Coordinates of C-alpha atoms in Angstrom, one line a residue:
Q175 CA 0.0 0.0 0.0
N176 CA 2.9 2.4 0.8
L177 CA 4.4 1.6 -2.6
L178 CA 1.2 2.3 -4.4
S179 CA 0.5 5.5 -2.4
E180 CA 4.0 6.7 -3.3
G181 CA 3.4 6.0 -6.9
K182 CA 6.0 3.2 -7.1
T183 CA 3.8 0.9 -9.1
G184 CA 6.7 -0.9 -10.7
R185 CA 8.3 -1.9 -7.5
Y186 CA 4.8 -3.0 -6.2
F187 CA 4.4 -5.4 -9.2
K188 CA 7.9 -6.8 -8.7
Y189 CA 7.1 -7.4 -5.1
A190 CA 3.7 -9.0 -6.0
I191 CA 5.3 -11.2 -8.7
G192 CA 8.0 -12.3 -6.2
E193 CA 5.3 -13.3 -3.7
I194 CA 3.5 -15.3 -6.4
I195 CA 6.7 -17.0 -7.4
L196 CA 7.4 -17.9 -3.7
V197 CA 3.9 -19.3 -3.3
V198 CA 4.2 -21.3 -6.6
I199 CA 7.6 -22.7 -5.5
G200 CA 6.1 -23.6 -2.1
I201 CA 3.2 -25.4 -3.8
L202 CA 5.6 -27.2 -6.2
I203 CA 7.8 -28.3 -3.4
A204 CA 4.8 -29.5 -1.4
L205 CA 3.5 -31.5 -4.5
Q206 CA 7.0 -32.9 -5.0
I207 CA 7.2 -34.1 -1.4
N208 CA 3.6 -35.5 -1.7
N209 CA 4.5 -37.3 -4.9
W210 CA 7.7 -38.7 -3.4
N211 CA 5.8 -39.9 -0.3
E212 CA 3.1 -41.5 -2.5
S213 CA 5.7 -43.1 -4.8
N214 CA 7.6 -44.4 -1.7
K215 CA 4.3 -45.8 -0.4
L216 CA 3.6 -47.5 -3.7
K217 CA 7.1 -48.9 -3.8
K218 CA 6.8 -50.4 -0.4
E219 CA 3.4 -51.9 -1.3
E220 CA 4.9 -53.3 -4.5
T221 CA 7.7 -54.9 -2.5
L222 CA 5.2 -56.4 -0.1
Y223 CA 3.3 -58.0 -3.0
L224 CA 6.4 -59.2 -4.7
K225 CA 7.6 -60.9 -1.5
R226 CA 4.2 -62.6 -1.2
L227 CA 4.3 -63.8 -4.8
K228 CA 7.8 -65.1 -4.2
T229 CA 6.6 -67.0 -1.1
D230 CA 3.6 -68.5 -3.1
L231 CA 5.9 -69.6 -5.9
E232 CA 8.4 -71.2 -3.4
K233 CA 5.6 -73.2 -1.8
D234 CA 4.4 -74.2 -5.3
T235 CA 7.8 -75.5 -6.1
L236 CA 7.6 -77.9 -3.2
Y237 CA 4.1 -78.8 -4.3
Y238 CA 5.4 -79.6 -7.8
N239 CA 8.2 -81.7 -6.4
N240 CA 5.8 -83.7 -4.2
N241 CA 3.5 -84.4 -7.1
I242 CA 6.3 -85.5 -9.3
D243 CA 7.5 -87.9 -6.6
R244 CA 3.9 -89.2 -6.1
A245 CA 3.4 -89.7 -9.8
N246 CA 6.7 -91.6 -10.1
L247 CA 5.6 -93.8 -7.2
L248 CA 2.3 -94.5 -8.9
I249 CA 4.0 -95.4 -12.2
D250 CA 6.4 -97.7 -10.4
R251 CA 3.7 -99.4 -8.4
N252 CA 1.4 -99.8 -11.4
Y253 CA 4.2 -101.2 -13.6
T254 CA 5.1 -103.7 -10.9
F255 CA 1.4 -104.7 -10.8
L256 CA 1.4 -105.2 -14.6
K257 CA 4.4 -107.5 -14.3
K258 CA 3.0 -109.5 -11.5
L259 CA -0.5 -109.6 -13.1
Y260 CA 0.6 -112.4 -15.4
D261 CA 1.9 -114.5 -12.5
E262 CA -0.3 -117.3 -11.3
Q263 CA -2.3 -116.3 -8.2
K264 CA -2.6 -119.4 -6.1
S265 CA -4.8 -118.1 -3.3
I266 CA -7.1 -115.3 -2.2
D267 CA -4.2 -113.8 -0.2
E268 CA -2.0 -113.6 -3.2
G269 CA -4.8 -112.1 -5.2
R270 CA -5.6 -109.6 -2.5
D271 CA -1.9 -108.6 -2.2
L272 CA -1.7 -108.1 -5.9
M273 CA -4.8 -105.9 -6.0
N274 CA -3.3 -103.7 -3.3
L275 CA -0.4 -102.8 -5.5
P276 CA -2.0 -100.3 -7.9
L277 CA -2.5 -96.6 -7.0
W278 CA -5.4 -94.7 -8.4
D279 CA -4.5 -91.1 -7.5
S280 CA -6.2 -88.2 -9.3
E281 CA -4.2 -85.1 -8.5
Y282 CA -5.6 -81.6 -9.1
L283 CA -3.6 -78.5 -9.7
T284 CA -4.1 -76.5 -6.5
I285 CA -1.4 -73.9 -6.3
Q286 CA -0.9 -70.9 -4.0
D287 CA -2.6 -68.2 -6.0
N288 CA -4.1 -66.0 -3.2
T289 CA -1.7 -63.1 -3.8
Y290 CA -2.2 -63.0 -7.6
S291 CA -6.0 -63.3 -7.1
E292 CA -5.9 -60.4 -4.7
L293 CA -3.9 -58.3 -7.1
V294 CA -6.4 -58.9 -9.9
S295 CA -9.6 -58.5 -7.8
S296 CA -8.4 -55.3 -6.2
G297 CA -7.2 -53.8 -9.5
K298 CA -3.6 -53.5 -8.1
L299 CA -1.9 -55.6 -10.8
N300 CA -0.4 -52.4 -12.2
I301 CA 1.5 -51.9 -8.9
I302 CA 4.1 -54.2 -10.5
S303 CA 6.1 -51.3 -12.0
N304 CA 8.4 -53.5 -14.2
P305 CA 6.3 -54.2 -17.4
T306 CA 8.3 -57.3 -18.3
L307 CA 7.8 -58.8 -14.9
K308 CA 4.1 -58.0 -14.9
V309 CA 3.6 -59.7 -18.2
A310 CA 5.6 -62.7 -16.9
V311 CA 3.3 -63.0 -13.8
V312 CA 0.1 -62.7 -15.8
D313 CA 1.3 -65.2 -18.4
F314 CA 2.3 -67.7 -15.7
Y315 CA -1.1 -67.7 -14.0
R316 CA -2.9 -67.9 -17.4
L317 CA -0.8 -71.0 -18.1
I318 CA -1.8 -72.4 -14.7
D319 CA -5.5 -72.1 -15.7
S320 CA -4.8 -73.9 -18.9
K321 CA -2.9 -76.7 -17.2
E322 CA -5.5 -77.0 -14.5
N323 CA -8.1 -77.7 -17.2
S324 CA -5.8 -80.3 -18.8
I325 CA -5.4 -82.2 -15.5
K326 CA -9.1 -82.0 -14.8
E327 CA -9.9 -83.5 -18.2
A328 CA -7.4 -86.3 -17.7
N329 CA -8.7 -87.1 -14.2
E330 CA -12.3 -87.1 -15.4
Y331 CA -11.5 -89.6 -18.2
S332 CA -9.5 -92.0 -15.9
R333 CA -12.2 -91.8 -13.3
E334 CA -15.0 -92.6 -15.8
L335 CA -12.9 -95.5 -17.0
M336 CA -12.4 -96.8 -13.5
G337 CA -16.1 -96.2 -12.7
Y338 CA -17.1 -98.3 -15.7
Y339 CA -14.8 -101.1 -14.7
V340 CA -16.0 -101.1 -11.1
S341 CA -19.7 -101.1 -12.1
T342 CA -19.1 -103.8 -14.7
Y343 CA -16.9 -106.0 -12.5
P344 CA -17.9 -105.3 -8.8
G345 CA -15.9 -106.8 -6.0
T346 CA -12.4 -106.7 -7.4
I347 CA -11.1 -103.2 -6.6
K348 CA -10.8 -103.6 -2.8
H349 CA -7.9 -101.2 -2.2
S350 CA -6.5 -98.8 0.3
R351 CA -3.6 -96.4 0.0
N352 CA -2.5 -97.7 3.4
P353 CA -2.6 -101.5 3.6
Q354 CA -2.1 -101.4 7.4
E355 CA -5.3 -99.4 7.7
M356 CA -7.0 -101.8 5.4
V357 CA -6.1 -104.7 7.7
K358 CA -8.0 -103.0 10.6
I359 CA -11.3 -102.4 8.7
V360 CA -11.6 -105.2 6.1
N361 CA -13.3 -108.4 6.9
D362 CA -11.7 -111.4 5.2
K363 CA -15.2 -112.5 4.1
M364 CA -15.2 -109.5 1.8
F365 CA -12.7 -111.3 -0.4
R366 CA -14.2 -114.2 -2.4
V367 CA -12.5 -116.7 -4.6
E368 CA -14.6 -115.8 -7.5
D369 CA -13.5 -112.2 -7.3
F370 CA -10.0 -113.1 -8.2
Q371 CA -10.4 -116.0 -10.6
F372 CA -10.1 -113.7 -13.6
L373 CA -6.5 -112.9 -12.5
N374 CA -5.4 -116.3 -13.9
N375 CA -7.2 -115.8 -17.2
P376 CA -5.4 -113.1 -19.3
S377 CA -7.7 -113.7 -22.2
S378 CA -10.8 -112.7 -20.2
S379 CA -12.4 -109.3 -20.8
Q380 CA -12.2 -108.4 -17.1
F381 CA -8.4 -109.1 -17.1
Q382 CA -7.9 -107.0 -20.2
S383 CA -10.1 -104.2 -19.0
L384 CA -8.2 -103.9 -15.7
E385 CA -4.9 -103.9 -17.7
D386 CA -6.3 -101.0 -19.8
V387 CA -7.3 -99.0 -16.7
I388 CA -3.8 -99.4 -15.3
L389 CA -2.2 -98.3 -18.5
V390 CA -4.4 -95.2 -18.6
Y391 CA -3.4 -94.2 -15.1
I392 CA 0.3 -94.8 -16.0
S393 CA 0.0 -92.7 -19.1
K394 CA -1.9 -90.0 -17.2
H395 CA 0.8 -89.6 -14.6
K396 CA 3.6 -89.6 -17.1
E397 CA 1.9 -86.5 -18.6
F398 CA 1.5 -85.0 -15.2
I399 CA 5.2 -85.4 -14.5
I400 CA 6.0 -83.5 -17.7
L401 CA 3.4 -80.8 -16.8
F402 CA 4.7 -80.3 -13.3
Q403 CA 8.3 -80.2 -14.5
E404 CA 7.3 -77.5 -17.0
L405 CA 5.5 -75.4 -14.3
R406 CA 8.4 -75.9 -11.9
S407 CA 10.9 -74.6 -14.5
I408 CA 8.7 -71.6 -15.4
S409 CA 8.1 -70.9 -11.8
K410 CA 11.8 -70.9 -11.1
D411 CA 12.5 -68.4 -13.8
L412 CA 9.7 -66.2 -12.5
L413 CA 11.2 -66.4 -9.0
N414 CA 14.5 -65.2 -10.3
Q415 CA 12.8 -62.2 -12.0
I416 CA 11.0 -61.3 -8.8
Q417 CA 14.2 -61.6 -6.7
Q418 CA 16.0 -59.4 -9.2
E419 CA 13.3 -56.8 -9.0
L420 CA 13.3 -56.9 -5.1
N421 CA 17.1 -56.4 -5.2
E422 CA 16.7 -53.3 -7.4
N423 CA 13.9 -51.9 -5.2
K424 CA 16.2 -51.9 -2.1

């Protein structure tokens, strides 16, 4: 006001412009600090999600290994059964022991995908700042969906085949994964001579049908081993990418 009253308009405008510049600089600094805080917050959240994804993938690796081991066990047991199937079964006990050899597992692909599902459902998938890593994560879980359907179809086919065999030839598939448990609950009267007579008749339809079912289960688990090995390999590569990103975010 003094400057204006003294007619020093030029100096007044210079002062006013200076004030405006200071205010603008203050606002810009405040925005920059806010943006930095927000970026830092997002980076911490990204790190948290990446660590959770890493933990999920590490658990999945153990899951793949266990399934591969189980599939190999099933294949070995069922091959042993096929070899002994052509031996003469001289008693009910021998027939019962033979029929306890096969394994009829039907694994399903149940991975740890809670973190990824949360990222998708919450719309936070873009929190993964590295575009290459984000694409790799999305592609991996899309592949999981595809493999899950493949396993489901294979299991449904083998179960239908087993169901048909059991309904056509009742009484022969008396089996438990744990033979010791079976001893506790099974009455010997459940096992009849006629149930096992087909074992000494390789030309019978019942013998050949059982052989076919066993071969389907062996073939199915060979495919499962390849599938789990593929997922394990891709998962390992994705783990390395996530770890590299975590190292860069430190």
